[in-house]
Coordinates of C-alpha atoms and ligand atoms in Angstrom, one line a residue:
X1 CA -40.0 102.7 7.4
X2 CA -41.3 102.4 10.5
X3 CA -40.2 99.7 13.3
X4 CA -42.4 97.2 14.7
X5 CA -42.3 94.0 16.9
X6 CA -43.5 90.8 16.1
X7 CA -44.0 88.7 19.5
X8 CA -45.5 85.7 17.4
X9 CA -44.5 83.2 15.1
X10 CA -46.1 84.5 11.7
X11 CA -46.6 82.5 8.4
X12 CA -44.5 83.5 5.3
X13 CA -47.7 85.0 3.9
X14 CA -47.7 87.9 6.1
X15 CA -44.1 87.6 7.6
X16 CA -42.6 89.0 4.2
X17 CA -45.3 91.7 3.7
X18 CA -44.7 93.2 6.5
X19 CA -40.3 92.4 6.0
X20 CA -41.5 95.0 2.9
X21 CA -42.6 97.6 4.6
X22 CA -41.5 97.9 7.8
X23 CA -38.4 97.2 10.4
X24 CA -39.0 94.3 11.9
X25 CA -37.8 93.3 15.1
X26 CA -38.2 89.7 15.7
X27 CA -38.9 89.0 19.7
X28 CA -40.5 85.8 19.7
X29 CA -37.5 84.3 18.2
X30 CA -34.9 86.4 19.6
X31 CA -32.2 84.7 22.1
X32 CA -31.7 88.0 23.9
X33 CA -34.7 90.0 24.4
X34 CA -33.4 91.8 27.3
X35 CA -30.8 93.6 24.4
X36 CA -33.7 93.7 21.9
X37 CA -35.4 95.7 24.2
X38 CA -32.4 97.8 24.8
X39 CA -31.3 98.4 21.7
X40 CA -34.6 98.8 19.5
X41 CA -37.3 99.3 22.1
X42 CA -36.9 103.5 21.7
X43 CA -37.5 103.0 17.8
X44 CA -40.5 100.3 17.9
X45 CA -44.0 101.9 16.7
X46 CA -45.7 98.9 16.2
X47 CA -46.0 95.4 17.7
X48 CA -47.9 92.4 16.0
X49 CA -48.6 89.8 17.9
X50 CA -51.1 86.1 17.7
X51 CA -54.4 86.0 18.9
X52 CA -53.3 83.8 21.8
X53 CA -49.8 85.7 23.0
X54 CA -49.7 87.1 26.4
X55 CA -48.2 90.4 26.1
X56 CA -47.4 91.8 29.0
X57 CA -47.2 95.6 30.9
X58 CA -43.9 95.1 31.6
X59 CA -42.8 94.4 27.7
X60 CA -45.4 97.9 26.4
X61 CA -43.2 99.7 29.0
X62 CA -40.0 99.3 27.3
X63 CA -41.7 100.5 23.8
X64 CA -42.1 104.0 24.7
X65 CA -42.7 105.1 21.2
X66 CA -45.6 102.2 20.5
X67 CA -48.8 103.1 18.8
X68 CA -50.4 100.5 17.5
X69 CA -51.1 96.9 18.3
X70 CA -51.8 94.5 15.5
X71 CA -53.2 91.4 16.6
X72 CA -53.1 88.6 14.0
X73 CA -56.4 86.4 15.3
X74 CA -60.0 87.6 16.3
X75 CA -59.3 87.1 20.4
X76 CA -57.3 89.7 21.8
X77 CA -57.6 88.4 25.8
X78 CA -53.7 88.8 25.6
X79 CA -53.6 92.4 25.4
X80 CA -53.7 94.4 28.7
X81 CA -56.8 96.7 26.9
X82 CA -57.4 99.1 30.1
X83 CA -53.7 99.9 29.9
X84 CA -53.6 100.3 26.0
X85 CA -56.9 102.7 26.8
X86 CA -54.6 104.9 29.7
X87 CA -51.6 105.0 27.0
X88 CA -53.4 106.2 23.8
X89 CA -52.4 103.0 22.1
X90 CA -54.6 101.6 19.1
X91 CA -55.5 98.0 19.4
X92 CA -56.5 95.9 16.5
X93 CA -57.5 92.4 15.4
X94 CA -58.5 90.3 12.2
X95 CA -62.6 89.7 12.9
X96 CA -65.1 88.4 10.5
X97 CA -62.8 86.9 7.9
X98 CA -62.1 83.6 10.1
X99 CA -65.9 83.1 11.0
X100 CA -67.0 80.7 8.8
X101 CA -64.2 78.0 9.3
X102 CA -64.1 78.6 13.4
X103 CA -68.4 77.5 12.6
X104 CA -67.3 74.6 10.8
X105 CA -64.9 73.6 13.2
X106 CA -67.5 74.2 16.3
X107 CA -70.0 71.6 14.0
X108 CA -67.2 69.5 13.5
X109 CA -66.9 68.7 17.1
X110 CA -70.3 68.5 17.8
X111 CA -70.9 65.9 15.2
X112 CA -67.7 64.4 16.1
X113 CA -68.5 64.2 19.8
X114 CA -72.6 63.6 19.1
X115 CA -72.3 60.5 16.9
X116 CA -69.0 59.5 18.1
X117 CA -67.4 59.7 15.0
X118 CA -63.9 60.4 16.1
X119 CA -64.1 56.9 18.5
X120 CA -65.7 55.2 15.2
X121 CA -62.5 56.2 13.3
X122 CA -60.5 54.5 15.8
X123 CA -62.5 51.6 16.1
X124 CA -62.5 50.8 12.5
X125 CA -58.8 51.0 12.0
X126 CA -58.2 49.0 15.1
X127 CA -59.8 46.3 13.4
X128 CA -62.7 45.6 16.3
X129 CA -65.5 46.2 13.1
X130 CA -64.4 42.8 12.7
X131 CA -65.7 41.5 15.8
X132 CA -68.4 43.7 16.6
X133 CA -70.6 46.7 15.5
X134 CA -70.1 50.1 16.8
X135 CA -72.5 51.4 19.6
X136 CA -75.6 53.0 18.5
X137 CA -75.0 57.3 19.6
X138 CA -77.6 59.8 19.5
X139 CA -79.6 61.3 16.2
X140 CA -78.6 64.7 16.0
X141 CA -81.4 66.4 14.4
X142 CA -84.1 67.3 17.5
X143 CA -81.2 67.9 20.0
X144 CA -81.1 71.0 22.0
X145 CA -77.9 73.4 21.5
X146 CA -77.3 76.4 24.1
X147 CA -74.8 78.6 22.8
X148 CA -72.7 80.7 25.4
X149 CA -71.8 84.0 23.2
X150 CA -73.9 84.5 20.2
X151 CA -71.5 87.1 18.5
X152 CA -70.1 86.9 15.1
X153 CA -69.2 82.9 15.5
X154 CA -71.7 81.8 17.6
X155 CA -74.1 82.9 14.8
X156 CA -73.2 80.9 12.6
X157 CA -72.8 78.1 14.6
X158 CA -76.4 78.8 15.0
X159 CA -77.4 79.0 11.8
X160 CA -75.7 75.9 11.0
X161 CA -77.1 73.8 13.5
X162 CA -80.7 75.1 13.0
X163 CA -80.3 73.6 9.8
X164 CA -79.3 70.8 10.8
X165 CA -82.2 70.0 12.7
X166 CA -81.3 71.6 16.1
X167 CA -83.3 73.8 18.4
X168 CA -81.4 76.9 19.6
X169 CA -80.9 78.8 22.6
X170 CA -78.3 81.0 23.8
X171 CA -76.6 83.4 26.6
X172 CA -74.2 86.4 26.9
X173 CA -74.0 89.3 28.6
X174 CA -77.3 91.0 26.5
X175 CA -80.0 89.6 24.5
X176 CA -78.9 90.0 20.6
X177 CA -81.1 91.9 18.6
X178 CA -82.8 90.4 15.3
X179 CA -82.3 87.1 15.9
X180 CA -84.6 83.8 15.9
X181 CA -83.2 82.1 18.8
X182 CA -84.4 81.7 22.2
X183 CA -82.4 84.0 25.1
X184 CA -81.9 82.4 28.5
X185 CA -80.1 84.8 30.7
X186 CA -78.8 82.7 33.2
X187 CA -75.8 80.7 32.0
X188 CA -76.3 77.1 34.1
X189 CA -80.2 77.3 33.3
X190 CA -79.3 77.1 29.3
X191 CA -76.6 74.1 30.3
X192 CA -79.6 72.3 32.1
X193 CA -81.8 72.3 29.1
X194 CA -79.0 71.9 26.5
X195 CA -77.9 68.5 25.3
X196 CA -74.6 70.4 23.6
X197 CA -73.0 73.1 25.3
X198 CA -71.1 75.7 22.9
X199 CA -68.9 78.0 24.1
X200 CA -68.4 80.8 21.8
X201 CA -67.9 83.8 24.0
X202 CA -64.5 86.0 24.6
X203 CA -61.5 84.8 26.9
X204 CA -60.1 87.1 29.3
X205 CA -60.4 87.8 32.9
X206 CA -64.7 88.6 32.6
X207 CA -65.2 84.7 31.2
X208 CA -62.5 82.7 33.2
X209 CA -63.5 79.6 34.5
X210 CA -67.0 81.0 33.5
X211 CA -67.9 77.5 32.5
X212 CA -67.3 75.7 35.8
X213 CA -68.1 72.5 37.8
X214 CA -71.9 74.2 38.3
X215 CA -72.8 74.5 35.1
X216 CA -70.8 71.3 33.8
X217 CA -73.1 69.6 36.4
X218 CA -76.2 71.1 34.7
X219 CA -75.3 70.1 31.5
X220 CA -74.9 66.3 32.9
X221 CA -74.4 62.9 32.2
X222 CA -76.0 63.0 29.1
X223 CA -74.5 66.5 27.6
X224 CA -71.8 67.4 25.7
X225 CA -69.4 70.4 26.0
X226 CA -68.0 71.9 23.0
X227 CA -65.3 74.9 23.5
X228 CA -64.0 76.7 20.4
X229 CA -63.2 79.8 22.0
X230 CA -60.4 80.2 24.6
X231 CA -59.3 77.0 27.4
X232 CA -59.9 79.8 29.9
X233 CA -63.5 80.1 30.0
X234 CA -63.6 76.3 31.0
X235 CA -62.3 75.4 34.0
X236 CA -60.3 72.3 33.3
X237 CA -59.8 70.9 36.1
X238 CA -63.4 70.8 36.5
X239 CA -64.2 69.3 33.3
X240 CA -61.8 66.4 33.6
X241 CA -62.9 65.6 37.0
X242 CA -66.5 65.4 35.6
X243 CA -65.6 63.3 32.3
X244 CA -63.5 60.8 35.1
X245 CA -66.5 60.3 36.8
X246 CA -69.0 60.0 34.3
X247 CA -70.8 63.5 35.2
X248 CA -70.4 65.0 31.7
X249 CA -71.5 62.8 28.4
X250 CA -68.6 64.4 26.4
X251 CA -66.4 66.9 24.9
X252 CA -65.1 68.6 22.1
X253 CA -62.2 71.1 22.7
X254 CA -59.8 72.9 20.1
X255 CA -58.8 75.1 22.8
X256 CA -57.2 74.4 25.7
X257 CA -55.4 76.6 29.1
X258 CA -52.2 75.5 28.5
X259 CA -52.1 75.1 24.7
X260 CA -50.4 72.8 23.7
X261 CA -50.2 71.0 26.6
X262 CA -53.7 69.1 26.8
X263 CA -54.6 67.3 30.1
X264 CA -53.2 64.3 30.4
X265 CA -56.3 62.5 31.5
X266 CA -58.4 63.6 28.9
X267 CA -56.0 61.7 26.3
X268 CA -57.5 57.8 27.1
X269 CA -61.2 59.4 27.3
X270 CA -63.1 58.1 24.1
X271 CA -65.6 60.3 24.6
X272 CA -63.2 63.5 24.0
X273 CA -62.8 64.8 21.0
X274 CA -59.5 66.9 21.1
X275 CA -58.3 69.5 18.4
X276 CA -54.8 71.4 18.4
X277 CA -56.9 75.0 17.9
X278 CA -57.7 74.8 14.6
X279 CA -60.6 76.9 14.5
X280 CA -58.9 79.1 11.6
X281 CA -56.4 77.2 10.7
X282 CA -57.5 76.9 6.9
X283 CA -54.9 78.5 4.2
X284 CA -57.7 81.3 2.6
X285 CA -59.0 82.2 6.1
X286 CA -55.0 82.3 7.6
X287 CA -54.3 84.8 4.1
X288 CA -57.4 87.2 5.0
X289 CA -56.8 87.3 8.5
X290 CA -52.8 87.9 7.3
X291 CA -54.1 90.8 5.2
X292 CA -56.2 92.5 7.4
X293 CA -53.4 92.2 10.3
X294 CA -51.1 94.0 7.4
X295 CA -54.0 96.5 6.9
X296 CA -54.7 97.9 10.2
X297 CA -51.0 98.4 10.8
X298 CA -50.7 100.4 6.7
X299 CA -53.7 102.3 7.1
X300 CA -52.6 103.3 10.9
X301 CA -49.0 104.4 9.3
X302 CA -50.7 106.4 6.4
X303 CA -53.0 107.9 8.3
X304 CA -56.5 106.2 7.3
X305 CA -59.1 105.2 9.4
X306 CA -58.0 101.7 11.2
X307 CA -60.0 99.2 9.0
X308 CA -60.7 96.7 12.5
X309 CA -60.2 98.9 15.5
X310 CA -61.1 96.5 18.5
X311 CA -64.9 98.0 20.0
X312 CA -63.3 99.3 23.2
X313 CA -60.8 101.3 21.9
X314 CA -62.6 102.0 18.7
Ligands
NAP1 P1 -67.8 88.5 19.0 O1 -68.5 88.8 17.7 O2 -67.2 89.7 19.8 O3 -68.8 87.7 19.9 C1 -68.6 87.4 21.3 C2 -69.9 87.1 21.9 O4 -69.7 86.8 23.3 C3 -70.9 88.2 21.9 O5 -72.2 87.7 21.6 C4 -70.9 88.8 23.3 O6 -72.2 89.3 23.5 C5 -70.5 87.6 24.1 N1 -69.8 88.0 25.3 C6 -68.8 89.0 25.5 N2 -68.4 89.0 26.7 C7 -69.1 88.1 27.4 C8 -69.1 87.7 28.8 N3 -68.3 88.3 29.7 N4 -70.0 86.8 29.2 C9 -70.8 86.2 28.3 N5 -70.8 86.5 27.0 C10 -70.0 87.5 26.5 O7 -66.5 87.6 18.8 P2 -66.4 86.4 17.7 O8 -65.7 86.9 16.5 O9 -67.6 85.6 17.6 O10 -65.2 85.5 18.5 C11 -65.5 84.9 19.7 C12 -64.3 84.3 20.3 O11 -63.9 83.1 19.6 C13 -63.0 85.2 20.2 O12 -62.9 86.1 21.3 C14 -61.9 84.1 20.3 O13 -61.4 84.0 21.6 C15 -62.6 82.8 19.8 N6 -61.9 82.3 18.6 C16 -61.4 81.1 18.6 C17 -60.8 80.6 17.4 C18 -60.2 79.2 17.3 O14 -59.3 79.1 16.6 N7 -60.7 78.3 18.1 C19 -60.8 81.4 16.3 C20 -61.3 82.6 16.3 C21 -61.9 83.1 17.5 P3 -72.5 90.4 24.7 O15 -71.5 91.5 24.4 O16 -73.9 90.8 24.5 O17 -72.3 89.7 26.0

C-alpha cells in the first residue's frame, strides 16, 4: 500500500477510497506537522491536495520519495510546476468533469449581477415591495460579453450566453481554433467594448492582478465584472476602489484572494454579487472530480497511463 499525503480537507466520497487503498497521512489536519514530516515524510509517494492549497517547495523537500501529485480541482496555481518539472514529479488534476456547473455558476452571476436579481431578493423580503417597485436593470439579451480565457469553461460560458441572446468576444494568450466568437487580442480593448467582463482564464503568477484598475476602467461605469476563476487574476484592491466610487457598474465573484475572507467593503455594495467559490460545488460534479482525483493516483501506482496528466508536464 503505498503512502500518500493529503494537504486538503476531502469529502467522505473520496476520503475513504483512497483510506482503501493507500496509507494516508493526514497533514492538513495534523497538530504536528513538523513530526509528520519526520516520521512519514521518507515513506510518502503521493500527495493529494485541493485545487486552491498552496503547497509549497519547502513541504516537496521533505518527501523525498514523492511521485505523483493529485490535485482534487481543475486549477493547479498551487503547485510549484517548474519545480515538479526539475524533480521528475507527475502532476495531475480533475478537468472537464466540473465544466458544466463552473458555466452555470459564471451565468448565474451574470444574470444575478445584470438584472439585479440577488438585490431584488433582498428587497422583497425586506418588505420595501410594499412601498415601492424595484428599479428597472438592463435586458440581457443584445449585451456584449468579452470572455478573458476561452478554454474548457469559458466555452461554455460562451455557448450559454450566445443562447441567451449575447454577442461574444473573447481573449487569451492565442486565438482558439474552430470557434464562432470574435478574438480581440488585447485584454483592456475587449473590457472597453464589453458590457460583462468574464474571467475564465488560469491563476498563477502569468494572470495576477491581470485584471487591474486599467482594464476595470475600460470596462466602466456601466460594466460588470464577473470572476469565476481564481481572486488572483483580479486585483482587489482595485476593484473595490472602483465599485466605491462608482467606476465599475458591478460584480459577480465566487472567488476571491483571500478565500474566505471577502473584502469588507464589498459586503454593503448592492451591486456585488458574492459567492463562497462554488463554481463545482454540486454533489455529481464533487463525485467525478473525487473519482478522477482517485484515478490518476491508481493508474500512476499500477502503472497505466495517467488518465489527466496536467499539459506541461504531460
Ligand atoms: P483551460 O481549459 O486550461 O482554459 C484556460 C484558458 O485560459 C485557455 O483558453 C487559455 O488559452 C487561457 N489562458 C491560459 N493562460 C493565460 C494567460 N496567461 N493569459 C490569458 N489567458 C490565458 O481551463 P478550464 O478548465 O477552463 O479552467 C479555467 C480556470 O477556472 C481554472 O484554471 C481554475 O482556476 C478555474 N476554476 C474555478 C472554479 C470555481 O470553483 N470557481 C472551478 C473550476 C475551475 P491560451 O492558452 O490560448 O492562452
Amino acid at each position: 500500500m503505498p503512502d500518500i499525503l493529503v494537504t486538503a480537507p476531502l469529502p467522505d466520497f473520496l476520503d475513504e477510497p483512497l483510506k482503501r487503498d493507500y496509507r494516508c497521512h493526514d497533514y492538513h489536519r495534523s497538530s504536528h506537522k513538523p513530526g509528520l514530516l519526520a516520521a512519514e515524510g521518507a515513506r510518502i509517494r503521493g500527495l493529494v491536495q485541493g485545487g486552491g492549497t498552496l503547497t509549497p517547495e519547502s513541504l516537496l523537500e521533505a518527501l523525498p520519495s514523492l511521485e505523483i501529485i493529485s490535485v482534487f480541482g481543475v486549477g493547479y496555481d498551487g503547485v510549484p510546476v517548474d519545480y515538479c518539472r526539475r524533480r521528475g514529479l507527475k502532476v495531475t488534476n480533475t478537468p472537464d468533469v466540473l465544466t458544466d456547473d463552473v458555466a452555470d455558476v459564471a451565468v448565474g452571476l451574470v444574470l444575478m449581477t445584470v438584472r439585479g436579481f440577488a438585490h431584488a431578493d433582498r428587497f422583497v423580503r425586506a418588505g420595501e415591495w410594499t412601498r415601492r417597485g424595484f428599479p428597472l436593470t438592463r435586458k440581457l439579451a443584445g449585451c456584449k460579453a468579452g470572455i478573458l480565457g476561452l478554454g474548457r469553461i469559458g466555452k461554455a460560458i460562451a455557448q450559454r450566453l450566445a443562447s441567451m441572446g449575447v454577442a461574444i468576444a473573447y481573449t487569451g494568450r492565442n486565438a482558439q481554433p474552430g470557434v464562432p466568437y470574435r478574438f480581440v487580442p488585447d485584454l483592456v480593448a475587449l473590457a472597453q467594448e464589453s458590457d460583462v467582463l468574464i474571467v475564465a482564464c488560469p491563476g498563477g503568477p502569468a494572470t495576477r492582478n491581470l485584471v487591474g484598475a486599467e482594464v476595470i476602467a475600460a470596462l466602466g461605469k456601466k460594466g460588470t465584472l464577473v470572476n469565476i476563476a481564481r481572486g488572483s487574476i483580479v486585483d482587489e484592491p482595485a476593484l473595490v476602489a472602483a465599485l466605491e466610487a462608482g467606476a465599475l457598474g458591478a460584480a459577480g465573484l465566487d472567488v476571491f484572494v483571500d478565500e474566505p475572507n471577502v473584502p469588507a467593503a464589498l459586503l454593503a455594495m448592492d451591486n456585488v454579487v458574492l459567492l463562497p467559490h462554488v463554481g463545482s460545488a454540486t454533489r455529481e460534479t464533487r463525485q467525478a472530480m473525487g473519482d478522477l482525483c482517485k484515478a490518476n493516483l491508481d493508474a500512476w501506482f499500477a502503472g497505466r497511463p495517467l488518465p489527466t496528466p496536467i499539459p506541461e508536464l504531460a
